[in-house]
XYZ file of C-alpha atoms in Angstrom:
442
model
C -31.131 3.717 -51.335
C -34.565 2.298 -50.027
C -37.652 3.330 -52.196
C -41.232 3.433 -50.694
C -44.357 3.414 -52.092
C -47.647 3.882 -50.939
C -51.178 3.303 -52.432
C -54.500 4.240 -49.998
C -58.248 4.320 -51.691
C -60.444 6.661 -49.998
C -63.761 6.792 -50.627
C -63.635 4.397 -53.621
C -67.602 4.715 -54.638
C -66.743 8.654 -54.901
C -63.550 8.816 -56.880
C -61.286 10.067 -53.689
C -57.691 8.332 -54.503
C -53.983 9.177 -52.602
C -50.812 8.200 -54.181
C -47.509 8.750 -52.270
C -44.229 7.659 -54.101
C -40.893 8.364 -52.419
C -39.568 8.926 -55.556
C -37.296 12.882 -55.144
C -33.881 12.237 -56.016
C -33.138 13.693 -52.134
C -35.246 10.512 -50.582
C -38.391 12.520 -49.874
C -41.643 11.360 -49.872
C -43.741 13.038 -52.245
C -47.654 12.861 -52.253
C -50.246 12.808 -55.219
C -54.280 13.449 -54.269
C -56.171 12.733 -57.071
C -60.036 13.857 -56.436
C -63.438 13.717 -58.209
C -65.422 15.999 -59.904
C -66.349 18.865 -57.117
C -69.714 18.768 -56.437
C -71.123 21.865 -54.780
C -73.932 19.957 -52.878
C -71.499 18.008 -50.684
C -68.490 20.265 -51.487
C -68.404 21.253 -47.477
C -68.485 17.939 -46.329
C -65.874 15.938 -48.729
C -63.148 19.437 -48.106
C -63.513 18.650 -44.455
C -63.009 14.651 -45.274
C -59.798 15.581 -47.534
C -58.786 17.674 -44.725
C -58.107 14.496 -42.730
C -57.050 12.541 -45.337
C -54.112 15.343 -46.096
C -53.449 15.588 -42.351
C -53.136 11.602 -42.335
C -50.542 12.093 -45.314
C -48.679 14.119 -43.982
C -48.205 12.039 -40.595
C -47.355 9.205 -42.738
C -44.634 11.460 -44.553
C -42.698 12.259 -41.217
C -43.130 8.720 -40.286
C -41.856 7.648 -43.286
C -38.715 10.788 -43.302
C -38.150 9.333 -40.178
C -37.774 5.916 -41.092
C -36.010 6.841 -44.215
C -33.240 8.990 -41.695
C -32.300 5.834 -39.700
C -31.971 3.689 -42.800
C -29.874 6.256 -44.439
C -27.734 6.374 -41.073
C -27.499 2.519 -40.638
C -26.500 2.674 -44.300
C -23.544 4.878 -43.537
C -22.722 2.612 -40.674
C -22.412 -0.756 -42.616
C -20.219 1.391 -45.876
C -17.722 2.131 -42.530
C -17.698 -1.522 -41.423
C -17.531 -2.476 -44.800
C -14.439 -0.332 -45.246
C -13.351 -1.655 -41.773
C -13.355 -4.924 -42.924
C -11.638 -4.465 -46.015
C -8.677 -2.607 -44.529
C -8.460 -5.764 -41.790
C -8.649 -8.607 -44.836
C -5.972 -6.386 -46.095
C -3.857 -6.611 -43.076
C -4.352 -10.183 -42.827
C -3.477 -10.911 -46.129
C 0.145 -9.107 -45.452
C 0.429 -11.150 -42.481
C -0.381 -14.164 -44.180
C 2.279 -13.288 -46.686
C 5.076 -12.118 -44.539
C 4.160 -15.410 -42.491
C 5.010 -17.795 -45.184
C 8.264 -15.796 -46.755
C 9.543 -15.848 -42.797
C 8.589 -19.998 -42.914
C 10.092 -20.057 -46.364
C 13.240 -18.632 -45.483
C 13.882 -20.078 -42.424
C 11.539 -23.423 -42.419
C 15.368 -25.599 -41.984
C 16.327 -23.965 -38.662
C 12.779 -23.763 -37.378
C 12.170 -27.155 -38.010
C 15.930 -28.202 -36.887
C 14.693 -26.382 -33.837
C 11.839 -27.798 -33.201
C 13.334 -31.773 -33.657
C 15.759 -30.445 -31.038
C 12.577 -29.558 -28.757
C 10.149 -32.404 -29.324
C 11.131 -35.311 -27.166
C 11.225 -32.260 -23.879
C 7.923 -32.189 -24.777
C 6.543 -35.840 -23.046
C 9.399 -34.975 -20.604
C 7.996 -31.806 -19.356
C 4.448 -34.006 -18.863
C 6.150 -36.808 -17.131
C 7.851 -34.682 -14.337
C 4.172 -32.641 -13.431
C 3.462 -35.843 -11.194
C 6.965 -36.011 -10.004
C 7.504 -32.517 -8.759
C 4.295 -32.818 -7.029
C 4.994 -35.680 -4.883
C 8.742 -34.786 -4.469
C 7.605 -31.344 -2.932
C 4.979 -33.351 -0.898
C 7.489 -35.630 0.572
C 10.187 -32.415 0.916
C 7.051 -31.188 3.589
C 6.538 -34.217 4.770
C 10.421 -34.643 5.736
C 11.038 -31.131 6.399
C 7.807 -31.798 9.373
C 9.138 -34.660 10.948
C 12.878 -33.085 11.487
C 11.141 -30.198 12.845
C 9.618 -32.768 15.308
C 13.088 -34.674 15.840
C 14.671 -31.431 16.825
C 12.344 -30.686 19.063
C 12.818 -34.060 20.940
C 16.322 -33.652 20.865
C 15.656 -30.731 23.055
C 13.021 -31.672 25.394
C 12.485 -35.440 25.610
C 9.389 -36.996 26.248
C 7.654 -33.840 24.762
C 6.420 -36.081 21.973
C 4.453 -38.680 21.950
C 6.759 -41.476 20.179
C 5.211 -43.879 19.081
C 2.842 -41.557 17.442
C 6.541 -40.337 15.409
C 7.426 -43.315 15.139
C 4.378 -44.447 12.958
C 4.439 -40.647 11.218
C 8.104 -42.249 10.227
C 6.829 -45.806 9.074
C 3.994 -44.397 7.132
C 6.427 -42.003 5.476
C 8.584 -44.836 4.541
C 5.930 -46.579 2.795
C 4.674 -43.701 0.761
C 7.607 -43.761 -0.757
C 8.330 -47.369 -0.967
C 4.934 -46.945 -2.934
C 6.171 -44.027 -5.412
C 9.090 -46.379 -6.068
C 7.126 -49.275 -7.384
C 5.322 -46.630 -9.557
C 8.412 -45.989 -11.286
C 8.250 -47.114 -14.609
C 10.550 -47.917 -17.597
C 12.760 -45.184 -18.528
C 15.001 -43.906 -20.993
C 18.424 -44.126 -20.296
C 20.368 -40.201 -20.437
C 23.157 -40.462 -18.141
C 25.803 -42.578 -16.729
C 27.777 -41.182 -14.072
C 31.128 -42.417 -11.507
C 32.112 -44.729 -10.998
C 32.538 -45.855 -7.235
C 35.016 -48.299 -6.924
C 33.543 -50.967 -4.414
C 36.590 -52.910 -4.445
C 39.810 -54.182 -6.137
C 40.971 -57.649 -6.842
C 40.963 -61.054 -8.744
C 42.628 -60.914 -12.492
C 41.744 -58.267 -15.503
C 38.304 -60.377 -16.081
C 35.645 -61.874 -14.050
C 31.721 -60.838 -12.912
C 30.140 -59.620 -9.813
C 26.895 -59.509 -8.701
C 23.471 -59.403 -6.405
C 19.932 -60.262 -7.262
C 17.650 -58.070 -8.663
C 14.777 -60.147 -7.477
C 16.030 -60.524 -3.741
C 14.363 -59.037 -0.858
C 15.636 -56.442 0.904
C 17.070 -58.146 3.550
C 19.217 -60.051 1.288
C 22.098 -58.254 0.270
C 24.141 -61.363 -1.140
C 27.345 -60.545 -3.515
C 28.332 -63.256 -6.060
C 31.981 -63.419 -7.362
C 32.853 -65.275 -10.333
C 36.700 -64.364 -11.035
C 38.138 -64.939 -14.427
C 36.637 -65.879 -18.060
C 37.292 -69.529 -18.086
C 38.757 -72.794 -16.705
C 36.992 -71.465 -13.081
C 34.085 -73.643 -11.778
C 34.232 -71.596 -8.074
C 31.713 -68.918 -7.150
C 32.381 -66.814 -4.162
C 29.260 -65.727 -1.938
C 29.460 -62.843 0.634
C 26.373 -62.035 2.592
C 26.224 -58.082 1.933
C 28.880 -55.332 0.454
C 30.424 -54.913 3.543
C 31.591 -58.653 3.788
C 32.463 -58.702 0.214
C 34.532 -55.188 0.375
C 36.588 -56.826 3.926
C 36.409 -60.551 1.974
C 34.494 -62.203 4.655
C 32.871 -64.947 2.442
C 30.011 -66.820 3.848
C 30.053 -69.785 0.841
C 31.348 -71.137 -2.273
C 30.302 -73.093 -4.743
C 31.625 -75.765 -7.017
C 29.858 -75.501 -10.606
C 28.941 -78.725 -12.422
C 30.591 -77.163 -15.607
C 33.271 -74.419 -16.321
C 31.760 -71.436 -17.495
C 32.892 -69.237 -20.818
C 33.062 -65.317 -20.827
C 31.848 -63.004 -18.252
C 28.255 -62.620 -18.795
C 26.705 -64.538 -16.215
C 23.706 -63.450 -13.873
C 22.076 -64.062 -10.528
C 17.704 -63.951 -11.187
C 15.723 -65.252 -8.805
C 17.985 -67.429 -6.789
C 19.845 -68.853 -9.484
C 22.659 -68.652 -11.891
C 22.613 -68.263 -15.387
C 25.654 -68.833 -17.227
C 26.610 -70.188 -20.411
C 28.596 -73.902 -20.346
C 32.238 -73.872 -21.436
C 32.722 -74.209 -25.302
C 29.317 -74.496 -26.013
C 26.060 -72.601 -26.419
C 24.207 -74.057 -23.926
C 22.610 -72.495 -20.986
C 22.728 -73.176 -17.923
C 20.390 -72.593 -14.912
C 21.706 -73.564 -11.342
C 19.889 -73.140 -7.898
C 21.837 -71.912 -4.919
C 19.548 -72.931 -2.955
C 19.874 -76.741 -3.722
C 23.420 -76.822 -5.118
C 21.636 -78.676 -8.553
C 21.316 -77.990 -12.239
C 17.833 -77.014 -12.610
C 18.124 -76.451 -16.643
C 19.766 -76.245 -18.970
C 19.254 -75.897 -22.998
C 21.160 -75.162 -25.716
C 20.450 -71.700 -27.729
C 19.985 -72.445 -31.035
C 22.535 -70.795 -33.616
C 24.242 -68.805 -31.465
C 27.766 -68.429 -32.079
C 29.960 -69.274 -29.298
C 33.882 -69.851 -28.155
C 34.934 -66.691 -30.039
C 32.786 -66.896 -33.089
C 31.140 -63.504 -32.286
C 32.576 -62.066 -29.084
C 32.672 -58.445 -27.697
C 35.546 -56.242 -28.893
C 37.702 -57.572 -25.444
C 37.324 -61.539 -26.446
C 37.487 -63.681 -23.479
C 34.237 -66.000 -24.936
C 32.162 -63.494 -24.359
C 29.860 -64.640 -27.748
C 26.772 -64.988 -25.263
C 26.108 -62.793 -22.345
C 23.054 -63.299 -19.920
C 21.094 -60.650 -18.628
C 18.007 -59.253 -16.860
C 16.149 -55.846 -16.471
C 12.614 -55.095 -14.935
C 11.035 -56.982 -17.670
C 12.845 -60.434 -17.187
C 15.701 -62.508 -18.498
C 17.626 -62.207 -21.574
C 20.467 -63.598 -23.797
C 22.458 -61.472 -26.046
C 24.455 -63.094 -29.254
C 25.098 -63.399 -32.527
C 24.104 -65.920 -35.650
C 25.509 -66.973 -38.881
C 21.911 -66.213 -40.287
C 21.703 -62.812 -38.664
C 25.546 -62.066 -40.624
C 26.956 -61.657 -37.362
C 24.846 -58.737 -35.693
C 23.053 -58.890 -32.657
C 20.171 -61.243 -31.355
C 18.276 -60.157 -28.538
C 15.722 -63.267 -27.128
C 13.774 -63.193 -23.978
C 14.185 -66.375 -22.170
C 11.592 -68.139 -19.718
C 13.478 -68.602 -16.596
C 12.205 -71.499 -16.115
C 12.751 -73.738 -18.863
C 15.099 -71.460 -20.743
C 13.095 -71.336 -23.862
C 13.585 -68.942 -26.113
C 9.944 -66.643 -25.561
C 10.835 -63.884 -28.752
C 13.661 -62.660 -30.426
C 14.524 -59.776 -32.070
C 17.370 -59.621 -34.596
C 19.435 -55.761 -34.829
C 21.580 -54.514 -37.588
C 24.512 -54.014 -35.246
C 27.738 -56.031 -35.674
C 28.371 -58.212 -31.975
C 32.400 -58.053 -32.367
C 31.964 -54.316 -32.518
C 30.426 -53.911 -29.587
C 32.421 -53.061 -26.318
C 29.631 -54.452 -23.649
C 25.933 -53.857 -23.648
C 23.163 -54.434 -21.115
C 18.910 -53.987 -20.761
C 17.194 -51.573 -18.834
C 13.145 -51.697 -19.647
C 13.571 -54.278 -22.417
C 16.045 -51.689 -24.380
C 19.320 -52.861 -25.289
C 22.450 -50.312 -25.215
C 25.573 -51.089 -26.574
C 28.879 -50.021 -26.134
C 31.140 -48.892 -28.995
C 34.143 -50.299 -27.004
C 35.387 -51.628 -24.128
C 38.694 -49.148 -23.494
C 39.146 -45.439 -23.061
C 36.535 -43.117 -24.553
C 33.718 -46.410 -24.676
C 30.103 -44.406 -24.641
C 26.604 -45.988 -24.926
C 26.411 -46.020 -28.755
C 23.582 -47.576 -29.991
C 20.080 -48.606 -28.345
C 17.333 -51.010 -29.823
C 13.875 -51.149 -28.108
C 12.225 -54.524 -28.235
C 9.135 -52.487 -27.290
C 8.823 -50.791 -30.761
C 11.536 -53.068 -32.647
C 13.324 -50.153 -33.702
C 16.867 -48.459 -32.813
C 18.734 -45.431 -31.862
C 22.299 -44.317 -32.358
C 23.245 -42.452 -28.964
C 26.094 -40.701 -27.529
C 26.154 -41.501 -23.924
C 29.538 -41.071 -22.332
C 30.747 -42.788 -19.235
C 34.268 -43.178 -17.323
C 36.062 -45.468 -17.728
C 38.478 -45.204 -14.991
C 41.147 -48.656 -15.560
C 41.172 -48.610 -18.710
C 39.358 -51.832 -19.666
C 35.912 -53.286 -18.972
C 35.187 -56.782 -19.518
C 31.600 -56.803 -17.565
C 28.866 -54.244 -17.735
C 25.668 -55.208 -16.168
C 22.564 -53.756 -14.832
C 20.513 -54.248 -11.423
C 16.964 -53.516 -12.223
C 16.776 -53.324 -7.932
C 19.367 -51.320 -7.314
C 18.633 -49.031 -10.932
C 23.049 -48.803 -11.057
C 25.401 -50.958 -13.869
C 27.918 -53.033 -12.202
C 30.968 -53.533 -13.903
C 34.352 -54.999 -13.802
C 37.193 -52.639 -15.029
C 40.630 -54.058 -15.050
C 40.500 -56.072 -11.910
C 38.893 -53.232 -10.220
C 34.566 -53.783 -8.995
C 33.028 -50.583 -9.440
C 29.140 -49.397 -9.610
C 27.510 -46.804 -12.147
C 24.491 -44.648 -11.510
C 22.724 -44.267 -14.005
C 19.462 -41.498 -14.620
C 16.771 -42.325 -16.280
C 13.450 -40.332 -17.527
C 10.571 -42.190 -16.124
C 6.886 -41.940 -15.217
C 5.058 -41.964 -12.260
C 1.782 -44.026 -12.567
C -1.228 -42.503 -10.630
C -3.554 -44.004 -9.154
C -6.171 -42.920 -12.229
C -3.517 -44.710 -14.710
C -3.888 -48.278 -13.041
């Protein structure tokens, strides 16, 4: 309740004083005159002046009531917020209690949940930029057939080579989104297509991830040891009829099945050693060779199959690789990066998974996945990122159709894993989760 007071001197040299103190217990205003001594000879003249000075009162009294009204209304107004308020802090409060007995009680499956959901997450961000330019290029496509059909029907009503550029310029656009592919994860293996059947159980097949696109060149290096001869067929189709173009007579036997073609050259690992060796096709010579330093070889630490497979050669988008074991890492894997030049060993990383339990294994985007075996029911079983230097265990399936793989490889070029299964040449796809790079990335 708001209390007013109010003190006014009138006429101070005569006595003339006004009190007003809104002291009634109902809020009103209630006024005190105190005057002098009457004296008759100006009695006339101070009545009329306390006349005014009551009238003046009295305004001041129903300003004051009126004042005094609205306070007592805003009053009301803020004990209803007030109320309000408290009934909403009340409401909250049950929330906030309900909330944490639901978390309490079921915090496991949410959080279960919620692992399951998290890597969809950068998935779901990665594929905005891809849907985008696949439904660009699905107009694009779905234009220019429009415009084929229509010359189909009335030729000459098109201006060709105007098409024929609208095709060319199409073509690099996505030549263009396929360089901005990057690294991916691996999810899926699926097939395979058998290219081809023939040589023994064991051997290695090939083309160059680094070649242009014009050269389509197969490389066919039959059997796991006492072979020096590799078989070159200028594209699929010559290899798949067995119209070779060339062959060539290794300085040394090879060992295993690991072998690769990068940049021109082969990389394979000498016979009953383990030391590397890089030869040119080009000019028929050793270019180098070196020997890789504690790495178990002739059947110290093979794959699960045998067949000197202790060091396999490999290469992905990133560059070239060799996959073995050492004595000092107990027999688990060592992954190095090579330089393919000299063959020196750039980094290495050393895993905690056992090389003669492994069935195959290969890189895609400096990630190695292993096999658990190389016969029926073998699935992609264990990854190890040399980006992060940590690993994964996974549970990728693939078929395998014969029964018995002793080569898995993958073809950063041609994004598939070429294997050889039981004397059988067969291609996997595989799918990976990747990102587009925009132009604002670079």
């Amino acid at each position: 309740m708001r209390t007013l007071y109010l003190f006014l001197s009138i006429f101070p040299k005569e006595g003339w004083q006004v009190y007003s103190s809104a002291q009634d217990p109902d809020g009103r205003c209630i006024c005190t005159v105190v005057a002098p001594e009457q004296n008759l000879c100006s009695r006339d003249a101070k009545s009329r002046q306390l006349r005014q000075l009551l009238e003046k009162v009295q305004n001041m009294s129903q300003s004051i009531e009126v004042l005094n009204l609205r306070t007592q209304r805003d009053f009301q107004y803020v004990l209803k917020m007030e109320t309000q308020m408290k009934g909403l802090k009340a409401k909250f409060r049950q929330i906030e209690d309900d909330r944490k007995t639901l978390m309490t009680k079921h915090f496991q499956d949410l959080k279960e949940k919620m692992d399951e959901l998290l890597p969809l997450i950068p998935v779901l961000e990665q594929y905005k930029t891809d849907a985008k330019l696949i439904t660009q290029f699905k107009e694009e496509i779905r234009n220019l057939s429009a415009v084929l059909t229509g010359i189909q029907e009335e030729i000459g009503a098109y201006d060709y080579e105007e098409l024929h550029q609208r095709v060319l310029s199409l073509e690099t656009r996505l030549r263009d989104c396929m360089k901005k592919l990057t690294c991916g994860k691996l999810m899926k293996i699926t097939g395979p297509i058998t290219v081809k059947t023939s040589g023994t159980r064991f051997g290695a097949w090939m083309t160059d991830p680094l070649a242009s696109e014009k050269n389509n060149r197969v490389w066919y290096m039959d059997s796991y040891t006492n072979n020096k001869i590799v078989r070159e067929y200028k594209s699929i189709t010559d290899f798949v009829s067995g119209a070779e173009s060339r062959t060539y007579n290794l300085p040394f036997k090879w060992a295993g099945t690991n072998h690769v073609v990068y940049n021109g050259s082969l990389y394979f690992n000498k016979y009953q050693s383990n030391i590397i060796i890089k030869y040119s096709f080009d000019t028929g010579r050793v270019l180098a060779q070196r020997s890789l330093e504690y790495a178990g070889f002739h059947n110290v630490y093979p794959y699960t199959w045998g067949g000197f497979s202790d060091i396999d050669l490999m290469a992905d988008e990133i560059g070239l690789w060799a996959i073995y074991a050492t004595n000092q890492n107990a027999g688990n894997i060592v992954i190095s990066q090579l330089n393919q030049d000299t063959l020196e060993v750039m980094k290495s990383w050393s895993t905690g998974y056992p090389k003669r339990s492994a069935g195959e294994s290969f890189m895609i985007c400096g990630t190695l996945y292993v096999t658990n075996s190389h016969l029926t029911g073998a699935k992609v079983y264990y990854s190890y990122s040399t980006k992060s230097s940590t690993y994964e265990y996974t549970d990728i399936p693939f078929h395998n159709q014969y029964f018995h793989i002793s080569m898995l490889d993958y073809n950063a070029r041609d994004r598939a894993l070429y294997a050889w299964n039981n004397g059988h040449q067969v291609l996997f796809n595989v799918t990976l989760f990747h990102i587009i790079k925009t132009e604002d990335d670079t």
